[in-house]
mmCIF file of C-alpha atoms and ligand atoms in Angstrom:
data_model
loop_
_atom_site.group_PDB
_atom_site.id
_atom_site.type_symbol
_atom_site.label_atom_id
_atom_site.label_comp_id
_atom_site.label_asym_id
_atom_site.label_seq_id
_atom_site.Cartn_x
_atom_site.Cartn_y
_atom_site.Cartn_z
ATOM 1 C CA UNK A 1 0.000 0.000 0.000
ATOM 2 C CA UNK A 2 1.680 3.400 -1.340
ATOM 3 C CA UNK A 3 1.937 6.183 1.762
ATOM 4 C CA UNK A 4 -0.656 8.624 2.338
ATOM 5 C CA UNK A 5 -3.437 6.232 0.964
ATOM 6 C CA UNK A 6 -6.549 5.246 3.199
ATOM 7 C CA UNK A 7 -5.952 1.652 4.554
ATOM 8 C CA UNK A 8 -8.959 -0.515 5.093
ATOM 9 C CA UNK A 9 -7.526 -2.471 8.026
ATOM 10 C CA UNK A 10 -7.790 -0.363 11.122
ATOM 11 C CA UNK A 11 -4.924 0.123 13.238
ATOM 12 C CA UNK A 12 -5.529 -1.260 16.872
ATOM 13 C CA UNK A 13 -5.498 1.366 19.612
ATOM 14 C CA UNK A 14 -3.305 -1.337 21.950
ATOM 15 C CA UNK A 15 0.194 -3.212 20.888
ATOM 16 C CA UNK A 16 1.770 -5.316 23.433
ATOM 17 C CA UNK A 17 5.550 -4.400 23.101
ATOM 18 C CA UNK A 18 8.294 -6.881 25.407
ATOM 19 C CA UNK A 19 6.553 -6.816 28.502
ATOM 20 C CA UNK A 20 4.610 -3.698 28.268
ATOM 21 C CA UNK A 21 0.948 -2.492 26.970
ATOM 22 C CA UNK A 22 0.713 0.174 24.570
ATOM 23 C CA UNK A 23 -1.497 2.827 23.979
ATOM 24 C CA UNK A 24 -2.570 5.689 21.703
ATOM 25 C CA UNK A 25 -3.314 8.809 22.977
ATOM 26 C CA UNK A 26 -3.695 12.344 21.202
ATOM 27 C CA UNK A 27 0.026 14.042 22.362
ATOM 28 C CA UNK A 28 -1.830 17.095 23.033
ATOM 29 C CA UNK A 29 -3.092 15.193 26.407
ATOM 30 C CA UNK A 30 0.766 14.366 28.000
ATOM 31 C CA UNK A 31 2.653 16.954 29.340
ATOM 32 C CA UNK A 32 5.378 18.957 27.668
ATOM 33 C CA UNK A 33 7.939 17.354 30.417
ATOM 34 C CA UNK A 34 7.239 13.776 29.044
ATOM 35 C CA UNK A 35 7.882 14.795 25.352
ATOM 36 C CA UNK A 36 10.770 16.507 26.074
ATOM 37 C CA UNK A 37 12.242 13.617 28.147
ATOM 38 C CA UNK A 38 11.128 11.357 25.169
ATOM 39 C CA UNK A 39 13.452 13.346 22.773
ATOM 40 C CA UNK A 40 15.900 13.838 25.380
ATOM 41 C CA UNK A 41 16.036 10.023 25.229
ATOM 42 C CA UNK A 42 17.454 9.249 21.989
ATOM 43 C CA UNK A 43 19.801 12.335 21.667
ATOM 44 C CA UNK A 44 17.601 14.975 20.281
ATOM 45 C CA UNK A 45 17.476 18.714 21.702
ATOM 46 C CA UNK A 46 14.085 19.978 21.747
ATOM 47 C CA UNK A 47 13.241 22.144 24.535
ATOM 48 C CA UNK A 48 9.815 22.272 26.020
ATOM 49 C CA UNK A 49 9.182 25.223 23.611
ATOM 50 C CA UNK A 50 10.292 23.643 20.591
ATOM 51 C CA UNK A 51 7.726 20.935 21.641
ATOM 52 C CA UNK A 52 5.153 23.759 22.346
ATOM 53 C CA UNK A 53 6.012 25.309 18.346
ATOM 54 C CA UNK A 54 5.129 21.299 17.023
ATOM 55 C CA UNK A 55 2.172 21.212 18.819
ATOM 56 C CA UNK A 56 1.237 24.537 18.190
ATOM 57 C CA UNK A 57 0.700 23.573 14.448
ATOM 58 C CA UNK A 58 1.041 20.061 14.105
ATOM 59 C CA UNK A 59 -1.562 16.891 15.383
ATOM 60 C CA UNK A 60 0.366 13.587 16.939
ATOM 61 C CA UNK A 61 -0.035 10.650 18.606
ATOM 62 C CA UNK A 62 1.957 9.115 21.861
ATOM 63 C CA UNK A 63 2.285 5.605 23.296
ATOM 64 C CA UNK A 64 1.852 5.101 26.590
ATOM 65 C CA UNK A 65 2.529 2.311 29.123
ATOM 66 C CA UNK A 66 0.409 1.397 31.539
ATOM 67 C CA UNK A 67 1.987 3.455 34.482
ATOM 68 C CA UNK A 68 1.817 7.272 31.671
ATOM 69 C CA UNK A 69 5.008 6.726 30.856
ATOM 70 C CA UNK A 70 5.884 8.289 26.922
ATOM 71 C CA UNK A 71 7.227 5.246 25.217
ATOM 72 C CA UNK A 72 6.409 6.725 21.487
ATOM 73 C CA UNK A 73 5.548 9.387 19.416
ATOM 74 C CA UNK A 74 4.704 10.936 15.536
ATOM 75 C CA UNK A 75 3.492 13.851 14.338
ATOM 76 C CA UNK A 76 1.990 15.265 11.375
ATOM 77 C CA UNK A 77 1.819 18.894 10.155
ATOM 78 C CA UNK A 78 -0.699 20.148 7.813
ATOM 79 C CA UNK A 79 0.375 22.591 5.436
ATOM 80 C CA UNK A 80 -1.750 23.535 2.143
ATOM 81 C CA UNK A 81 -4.304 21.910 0.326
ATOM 82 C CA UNK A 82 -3.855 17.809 0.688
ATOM 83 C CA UNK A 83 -0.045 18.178 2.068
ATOM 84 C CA UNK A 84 1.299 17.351 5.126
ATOM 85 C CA UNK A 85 5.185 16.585 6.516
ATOM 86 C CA UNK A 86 5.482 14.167 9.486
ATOM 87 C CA UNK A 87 7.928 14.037 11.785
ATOM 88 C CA UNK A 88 8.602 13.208 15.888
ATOM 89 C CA UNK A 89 8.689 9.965 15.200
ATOM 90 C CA UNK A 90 10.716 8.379 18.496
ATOM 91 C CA UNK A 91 10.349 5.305 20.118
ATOM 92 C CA UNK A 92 11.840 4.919 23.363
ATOM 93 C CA UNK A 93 15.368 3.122 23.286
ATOM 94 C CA UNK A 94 14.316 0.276 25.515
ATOM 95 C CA UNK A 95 11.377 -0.663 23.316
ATOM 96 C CA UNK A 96 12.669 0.052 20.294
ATOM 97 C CA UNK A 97 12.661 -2.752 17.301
ATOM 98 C CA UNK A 98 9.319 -4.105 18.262
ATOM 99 C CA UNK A 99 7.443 -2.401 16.103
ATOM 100 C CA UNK A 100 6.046 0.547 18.184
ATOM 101 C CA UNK A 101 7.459 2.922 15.575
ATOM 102 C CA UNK A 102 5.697 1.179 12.684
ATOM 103 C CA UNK A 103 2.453 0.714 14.730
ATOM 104 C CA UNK A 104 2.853 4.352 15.376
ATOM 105 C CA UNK A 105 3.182 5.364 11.686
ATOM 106 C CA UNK A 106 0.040 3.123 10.203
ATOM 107 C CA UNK A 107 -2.014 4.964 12.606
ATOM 108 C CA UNK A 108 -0.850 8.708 11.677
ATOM 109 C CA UNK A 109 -1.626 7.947 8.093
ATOM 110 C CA UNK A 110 -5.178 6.295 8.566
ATOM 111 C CA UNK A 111 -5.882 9.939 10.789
ATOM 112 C CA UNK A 112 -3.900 12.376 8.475
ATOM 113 C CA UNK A 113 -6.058 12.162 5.452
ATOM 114 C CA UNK A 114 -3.819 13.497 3.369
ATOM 115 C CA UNK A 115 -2.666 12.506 0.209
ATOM 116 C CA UNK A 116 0.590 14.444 -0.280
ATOM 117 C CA UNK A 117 3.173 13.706 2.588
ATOM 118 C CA UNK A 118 6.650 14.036 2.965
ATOM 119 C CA UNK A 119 9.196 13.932 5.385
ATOM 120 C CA UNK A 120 13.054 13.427 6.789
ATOM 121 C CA UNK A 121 13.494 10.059 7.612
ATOM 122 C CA UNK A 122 16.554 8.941 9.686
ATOM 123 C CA UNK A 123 18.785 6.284 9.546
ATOM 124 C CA UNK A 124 16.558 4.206 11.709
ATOM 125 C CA UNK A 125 13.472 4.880 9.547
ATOM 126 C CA UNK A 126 14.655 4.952 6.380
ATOM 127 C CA UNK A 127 13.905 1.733 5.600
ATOM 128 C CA UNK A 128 10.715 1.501 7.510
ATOM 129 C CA UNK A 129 9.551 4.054 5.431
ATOM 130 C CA UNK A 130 10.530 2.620 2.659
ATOM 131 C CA UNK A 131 8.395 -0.304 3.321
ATOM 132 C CA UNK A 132 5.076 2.117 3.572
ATOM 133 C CA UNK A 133 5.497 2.877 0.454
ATOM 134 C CA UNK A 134 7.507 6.403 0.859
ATOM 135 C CA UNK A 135 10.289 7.301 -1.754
ATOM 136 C CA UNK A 136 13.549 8.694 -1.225
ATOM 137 C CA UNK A 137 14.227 11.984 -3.033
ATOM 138 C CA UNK A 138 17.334 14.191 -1.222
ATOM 139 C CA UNK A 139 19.762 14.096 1.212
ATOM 140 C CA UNK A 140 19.187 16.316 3.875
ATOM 141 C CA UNK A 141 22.589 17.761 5.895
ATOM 142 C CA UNK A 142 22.519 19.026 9.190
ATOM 143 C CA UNK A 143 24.446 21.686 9.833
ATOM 144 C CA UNK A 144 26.026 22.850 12.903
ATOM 145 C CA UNK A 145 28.382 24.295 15.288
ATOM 146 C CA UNK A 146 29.823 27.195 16.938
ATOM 147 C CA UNK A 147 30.613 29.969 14.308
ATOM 148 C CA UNK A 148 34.280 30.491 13.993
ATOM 149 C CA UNK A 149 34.628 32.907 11.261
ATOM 150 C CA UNK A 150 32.236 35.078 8.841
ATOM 151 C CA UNK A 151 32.928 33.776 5.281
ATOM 152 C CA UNK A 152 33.963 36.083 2.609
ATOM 153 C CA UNK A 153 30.111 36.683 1.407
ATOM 154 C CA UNK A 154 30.629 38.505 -1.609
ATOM 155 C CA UNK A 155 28.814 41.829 -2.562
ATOM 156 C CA UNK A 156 25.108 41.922 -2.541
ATOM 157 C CA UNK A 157 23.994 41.844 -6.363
ATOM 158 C CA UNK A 158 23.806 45.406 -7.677
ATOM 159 C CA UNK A 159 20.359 47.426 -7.561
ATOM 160 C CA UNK A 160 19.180 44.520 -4.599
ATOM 161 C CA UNK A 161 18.473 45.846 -1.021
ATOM 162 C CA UNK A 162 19.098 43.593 2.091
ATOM 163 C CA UNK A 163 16.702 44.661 4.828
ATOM 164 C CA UNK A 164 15.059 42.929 8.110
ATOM 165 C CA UNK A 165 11.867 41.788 7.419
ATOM 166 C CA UNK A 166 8.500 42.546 9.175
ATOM 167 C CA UNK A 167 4.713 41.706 9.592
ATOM 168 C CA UNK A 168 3.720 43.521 6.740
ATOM 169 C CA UNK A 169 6.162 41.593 4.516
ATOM 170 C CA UNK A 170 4.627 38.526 5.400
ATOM 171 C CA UNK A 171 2.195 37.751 2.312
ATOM 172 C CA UNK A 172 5.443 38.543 -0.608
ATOM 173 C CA UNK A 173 6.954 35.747 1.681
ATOM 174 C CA UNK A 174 4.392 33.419 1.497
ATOM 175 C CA UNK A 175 3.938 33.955 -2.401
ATOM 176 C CA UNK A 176 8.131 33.768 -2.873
ATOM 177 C CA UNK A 177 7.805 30.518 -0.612
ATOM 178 C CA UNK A 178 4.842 28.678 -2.300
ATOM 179 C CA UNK A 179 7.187 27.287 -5.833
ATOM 180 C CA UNK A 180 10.155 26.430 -3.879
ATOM 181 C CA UNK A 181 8.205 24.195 -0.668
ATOM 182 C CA UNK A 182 5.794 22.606 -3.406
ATOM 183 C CA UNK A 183 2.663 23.655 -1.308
ATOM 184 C CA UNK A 184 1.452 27.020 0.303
ATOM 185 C CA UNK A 185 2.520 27.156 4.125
ATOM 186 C CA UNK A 186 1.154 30.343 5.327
ATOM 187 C CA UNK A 187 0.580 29.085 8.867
ATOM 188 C CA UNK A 188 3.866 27.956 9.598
ATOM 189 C CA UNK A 189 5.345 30.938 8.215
ATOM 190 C CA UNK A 190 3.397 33.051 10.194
ATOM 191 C CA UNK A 191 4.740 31.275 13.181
ATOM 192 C CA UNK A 192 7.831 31.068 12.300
ATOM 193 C CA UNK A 193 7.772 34.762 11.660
ATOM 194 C CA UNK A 194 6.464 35.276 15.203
ATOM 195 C CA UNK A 195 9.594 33.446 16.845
ATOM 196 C CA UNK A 196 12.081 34.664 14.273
ATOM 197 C CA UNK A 197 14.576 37.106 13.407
ATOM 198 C CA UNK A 198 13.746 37.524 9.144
ATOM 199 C CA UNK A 199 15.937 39.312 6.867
ATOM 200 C CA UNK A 200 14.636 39.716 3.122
ATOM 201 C CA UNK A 201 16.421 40.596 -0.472
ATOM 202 C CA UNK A 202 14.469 43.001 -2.213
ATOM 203 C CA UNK A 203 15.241 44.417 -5.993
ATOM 204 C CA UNK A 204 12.572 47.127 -5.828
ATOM 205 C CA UNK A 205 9.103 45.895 -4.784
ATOM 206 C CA UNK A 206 10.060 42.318 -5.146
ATOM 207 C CA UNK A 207 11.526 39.880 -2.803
ATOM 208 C CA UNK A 208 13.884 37.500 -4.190
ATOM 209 C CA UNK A 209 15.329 35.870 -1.007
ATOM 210 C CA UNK A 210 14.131 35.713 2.678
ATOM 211 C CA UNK A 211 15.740 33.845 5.777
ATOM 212 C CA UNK A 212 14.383 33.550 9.231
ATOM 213 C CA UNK A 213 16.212 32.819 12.718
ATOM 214 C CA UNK A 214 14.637 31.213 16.204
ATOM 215 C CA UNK A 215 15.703 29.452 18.645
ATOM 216 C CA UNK A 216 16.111 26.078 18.848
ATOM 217 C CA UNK A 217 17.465 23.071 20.668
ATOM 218 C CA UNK A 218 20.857 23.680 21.396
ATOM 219 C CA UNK A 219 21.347 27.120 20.270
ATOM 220 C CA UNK A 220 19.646 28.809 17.267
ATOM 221 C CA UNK A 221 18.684 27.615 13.683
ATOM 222 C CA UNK A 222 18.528 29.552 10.092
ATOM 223 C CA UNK A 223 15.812 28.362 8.324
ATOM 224 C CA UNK A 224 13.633 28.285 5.763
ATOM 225 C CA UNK A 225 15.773 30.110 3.319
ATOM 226 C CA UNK A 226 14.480 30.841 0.121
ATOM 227 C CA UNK A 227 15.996 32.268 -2.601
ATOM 228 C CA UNK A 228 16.507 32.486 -6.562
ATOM 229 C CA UNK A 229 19.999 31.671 -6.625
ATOM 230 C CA UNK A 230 23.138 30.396 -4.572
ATOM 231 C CA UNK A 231 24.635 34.298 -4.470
ATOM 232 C CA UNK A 232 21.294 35.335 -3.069
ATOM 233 C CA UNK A 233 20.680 32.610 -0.382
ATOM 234 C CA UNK A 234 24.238 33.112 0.943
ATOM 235 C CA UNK A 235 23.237 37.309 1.552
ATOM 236 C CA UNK A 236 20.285 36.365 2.985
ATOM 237 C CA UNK A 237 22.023 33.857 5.387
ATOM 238 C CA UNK A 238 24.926 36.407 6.217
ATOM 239 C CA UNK A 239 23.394 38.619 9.372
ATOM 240 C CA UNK A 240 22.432 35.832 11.145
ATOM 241 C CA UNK A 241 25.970 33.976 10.674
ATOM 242 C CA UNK A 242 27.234 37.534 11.666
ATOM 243 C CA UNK A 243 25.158 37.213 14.961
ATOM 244 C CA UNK A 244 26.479 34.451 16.005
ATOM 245 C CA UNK A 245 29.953 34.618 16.009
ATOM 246 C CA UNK A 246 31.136 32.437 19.183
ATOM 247 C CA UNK A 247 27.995 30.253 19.342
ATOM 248 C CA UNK A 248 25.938 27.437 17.912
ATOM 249 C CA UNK A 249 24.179 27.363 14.834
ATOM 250 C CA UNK A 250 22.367 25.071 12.818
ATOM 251 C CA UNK A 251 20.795 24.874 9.140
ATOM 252 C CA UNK A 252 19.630 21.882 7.611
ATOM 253 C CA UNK A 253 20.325 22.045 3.490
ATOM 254 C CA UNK A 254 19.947 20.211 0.574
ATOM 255 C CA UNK A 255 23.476 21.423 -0.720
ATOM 256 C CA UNK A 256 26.529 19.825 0.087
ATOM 257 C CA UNK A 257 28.332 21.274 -2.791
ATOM 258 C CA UNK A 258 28.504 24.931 -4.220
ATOM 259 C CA UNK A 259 28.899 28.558 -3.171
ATOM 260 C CA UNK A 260 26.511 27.990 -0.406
ATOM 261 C CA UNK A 261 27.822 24.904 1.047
ATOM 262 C CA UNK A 262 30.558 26.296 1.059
ATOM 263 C CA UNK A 263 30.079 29.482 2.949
ATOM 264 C CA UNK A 264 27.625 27.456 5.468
ATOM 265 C CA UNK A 265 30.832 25.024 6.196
ATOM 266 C CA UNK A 266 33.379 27.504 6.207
ATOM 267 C CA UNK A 267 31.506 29.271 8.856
ATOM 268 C CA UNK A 268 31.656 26.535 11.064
ATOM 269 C CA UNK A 269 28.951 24.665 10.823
ATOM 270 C CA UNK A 270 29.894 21.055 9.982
ATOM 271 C CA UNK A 271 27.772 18.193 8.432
ATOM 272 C CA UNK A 272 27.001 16.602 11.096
ATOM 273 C CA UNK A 273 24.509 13.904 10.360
ATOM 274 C CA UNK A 274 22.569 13.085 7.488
ATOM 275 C CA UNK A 275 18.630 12.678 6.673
ATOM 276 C CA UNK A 276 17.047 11.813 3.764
ATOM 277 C CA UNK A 277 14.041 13.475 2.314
ATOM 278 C CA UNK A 278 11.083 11.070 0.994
ATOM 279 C CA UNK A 279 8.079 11.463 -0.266
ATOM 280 C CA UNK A 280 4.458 9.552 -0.527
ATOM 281 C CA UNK A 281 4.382 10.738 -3.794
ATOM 282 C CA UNK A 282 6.243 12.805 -6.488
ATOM 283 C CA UNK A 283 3.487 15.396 -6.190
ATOM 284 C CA UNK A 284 4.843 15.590 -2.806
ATOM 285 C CA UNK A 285 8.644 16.595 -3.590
ATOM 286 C CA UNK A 286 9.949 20.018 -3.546
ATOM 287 C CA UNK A 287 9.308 22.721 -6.601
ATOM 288 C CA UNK A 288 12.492 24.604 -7.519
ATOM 289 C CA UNK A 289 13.180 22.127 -10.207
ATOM 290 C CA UNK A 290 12.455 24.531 -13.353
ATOM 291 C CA UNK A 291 14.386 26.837 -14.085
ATOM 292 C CA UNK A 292 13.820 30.568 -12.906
ATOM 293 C CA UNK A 293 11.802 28.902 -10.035
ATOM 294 C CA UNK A 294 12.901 29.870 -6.121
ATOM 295 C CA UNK A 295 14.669 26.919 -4.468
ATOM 296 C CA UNK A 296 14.524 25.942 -0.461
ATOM 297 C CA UNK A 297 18.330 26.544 0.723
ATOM 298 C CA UNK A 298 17.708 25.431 4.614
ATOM 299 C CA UNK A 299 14.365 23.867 6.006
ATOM 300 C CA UNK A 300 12.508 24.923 8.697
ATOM 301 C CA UNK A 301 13.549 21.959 10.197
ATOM 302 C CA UNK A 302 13.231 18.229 9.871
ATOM 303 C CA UNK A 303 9.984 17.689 10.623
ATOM 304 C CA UNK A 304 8.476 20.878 9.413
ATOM 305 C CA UNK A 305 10.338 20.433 6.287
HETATM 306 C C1 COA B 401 13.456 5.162 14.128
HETATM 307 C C2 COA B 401 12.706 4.625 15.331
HETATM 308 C C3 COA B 401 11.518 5.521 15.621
HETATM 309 C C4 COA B 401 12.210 3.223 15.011
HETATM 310 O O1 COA B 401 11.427 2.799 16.126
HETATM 311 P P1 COA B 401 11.088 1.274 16.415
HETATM 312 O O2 COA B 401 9.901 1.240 17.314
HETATM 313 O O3 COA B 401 12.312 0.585 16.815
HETATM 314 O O4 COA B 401 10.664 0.799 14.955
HETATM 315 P P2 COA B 401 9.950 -0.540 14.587
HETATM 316 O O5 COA B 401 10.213 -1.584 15.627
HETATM 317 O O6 COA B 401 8.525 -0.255 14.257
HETATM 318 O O7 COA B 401 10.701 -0.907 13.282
HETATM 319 C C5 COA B 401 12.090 -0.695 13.209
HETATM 320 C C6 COA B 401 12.767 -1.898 12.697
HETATM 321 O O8 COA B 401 12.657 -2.947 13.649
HETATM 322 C C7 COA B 401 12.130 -4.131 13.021
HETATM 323 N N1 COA B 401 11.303 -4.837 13.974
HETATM 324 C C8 COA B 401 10.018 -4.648 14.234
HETATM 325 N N2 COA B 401 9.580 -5.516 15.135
HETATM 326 C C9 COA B 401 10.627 -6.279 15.461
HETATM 327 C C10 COA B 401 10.811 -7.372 16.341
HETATM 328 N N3 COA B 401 9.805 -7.852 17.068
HETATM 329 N N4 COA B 401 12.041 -7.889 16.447
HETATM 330 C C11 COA B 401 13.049 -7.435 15.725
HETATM 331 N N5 COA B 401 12.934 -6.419 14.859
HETATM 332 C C12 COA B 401 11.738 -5.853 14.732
HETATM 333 C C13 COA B 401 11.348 -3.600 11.881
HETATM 334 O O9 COA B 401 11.230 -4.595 10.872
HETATM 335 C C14 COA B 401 12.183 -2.461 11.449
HETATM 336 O O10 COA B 401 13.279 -2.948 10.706
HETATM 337 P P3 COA B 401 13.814 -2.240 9.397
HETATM 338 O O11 COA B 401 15.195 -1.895 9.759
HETATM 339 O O12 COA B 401 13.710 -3.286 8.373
HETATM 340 O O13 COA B 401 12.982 -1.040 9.113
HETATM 341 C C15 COA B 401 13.643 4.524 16.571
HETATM 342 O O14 COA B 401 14.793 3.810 16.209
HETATM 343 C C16 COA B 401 14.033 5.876 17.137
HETATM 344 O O15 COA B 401 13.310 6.477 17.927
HETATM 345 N N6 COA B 401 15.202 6.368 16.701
HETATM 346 C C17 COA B 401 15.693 7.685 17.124
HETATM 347 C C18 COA B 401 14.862 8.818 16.552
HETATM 348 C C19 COA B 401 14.696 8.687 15.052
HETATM 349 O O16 COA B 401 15.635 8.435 14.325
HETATM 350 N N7 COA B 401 13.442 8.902 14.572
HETATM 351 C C20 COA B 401 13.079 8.807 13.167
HETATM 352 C C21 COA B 401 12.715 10.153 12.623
HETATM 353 S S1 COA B 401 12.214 10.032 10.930
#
């Protein structure tokens, strides 16, 4: 059965994993303390308000054992019309490879009704995805450490204007943002813009470039970028590496190779894992394939794409 199709079985609500009962609940019903000890369990560094951002626009499931314990979780965030990205997926290590995470998984995509969904898969899930029917498009590589230097940038193209963005910029972002994601996100945007610093390339009245700045995990992140071209997404990605001079920063980018890589690793942010972006369908990759059309230089993050 492809991903993101309705399956006829239903998924149980219970799974009986080693010695332990299993079961569903919505994750907006556990407390922000048990997520974040979840993630804290296999490595990851989502503070309680990173949690609070995913559940402020995304819908999820948990598994719990019979004392409330978190054993398990996934997410799924709706974005435009018939498109969602799913991510949080996390099964506690002492359960995992008993099929919580695939139990998990079946369930999100009977609820998520949607037909176009993509998302970073892991390592670990790769191939569990794989097996649901998702395809693998990119590499995805993380990004990160303390900045050590500002990289020779280059000039800003002639005639462009480099400016911090605000509110009233919001809907040229969302229409610059559209081609390159492959689906209208003005929600997440507009909370992204709400927790973010946003800087934005302008040649007159029309923006050719924007990057965005929060907090995250251990540090800060850049991301989304969007731009036109490589010369463009590295002046857009400039301030913030300027900002940060003496502490940790991460973007997540499909490049590995190029003017931008190169300024993004140069600054010191090293690859330092790997993800691979799949997808249920193609109709769920990425635009910025034609030519002329903007391109997605750092995601928002894994799970939000
Ligand atoms: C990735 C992750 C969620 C998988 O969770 P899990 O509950 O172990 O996953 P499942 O048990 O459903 O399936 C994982 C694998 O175990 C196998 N498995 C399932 N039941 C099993 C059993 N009873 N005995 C042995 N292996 C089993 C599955 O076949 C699958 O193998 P695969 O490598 O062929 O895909 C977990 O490893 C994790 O939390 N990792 C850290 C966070 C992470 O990487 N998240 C993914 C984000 S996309």
């Amino acid at each position: 059965m492809a991903a993101g199709s309705r399956m006829d079985t239903k998924v149980p609500d219970r799974l009986n994993v080693d010695a332990f009962e299993l079961r569903l609940a919505d994750i907006a019903d556990v407390a922000l303390s048990q997520l974040q000890a979840l993630s804290m369990s296999v490595g990851w560094p989502h503070r309680s308000q990173d949690w609070q951002h995913l559940l402020d626009v995304g819908h999820g499931f948990v598994a719990v054992d019979e004392i409330g314990r978190v054993s398990g979780s996934t997410m799924w965030f709706p974005h435009g019309e018939n498109f969602a990205t799913f991510g949080m997926l996390i099964t506690a290590p002492r359960l995992q490879t008993n099929g919580t995470a695939e139990w998990l998984v079946k369930r999100m995509l009977e609820e998520c009704h949607q037909e176009r969904l993509r998302l970073n898969a892991t390592r670990a899930a790769r191939r569990m995805c794989a097996t649901l029917g998702f395809l693998p498009q990119q590499t995805v590589f993380q990004c990160q450490g303390e900045i050590l230097c500002v990289p020779q940038a280059g000039d800003i193209r002639s005639g462009l204007e480099l400016r911090r963005l605000e509110r009233s910029d919001l809907d040229v972002v969302v229409a610059l943002d559209e081609p390159a994601f492959g689906t209208l996100r003005y929600q997440h945007l507009v909370r992204l813009f709400e927790s973010s610093i946003c800087y934005g390339l302008y040649d007159g009245s029309n923006l050719m470039a924007y990057s965005m700045r929060r907090r995250f995990g251990r540090g800060h992140v850049v991301g989304p970028v969007v731009a036109y071209c490589e010369e463009d997404a590295v002046s857009v990605v400039h301030p913030h590496v300027v900002a940060h001079v003496g502490s940790f920063l991460r973007l997540d980018t499909h490049f590995d190779a190029g003017r931008f890589a190169s300024f993004i690793q140069q600054s010191g942010m090293s690859v330092f894992d790997t993800v691979t972006t799949m997808v249920s369908s193609k109709t769920a990759s990425y635009g910025g394939l034609n030519a002329g059309s903007p391109i997605v230089f750092a995601l928002a993050s894994q799970s939000f794409g």
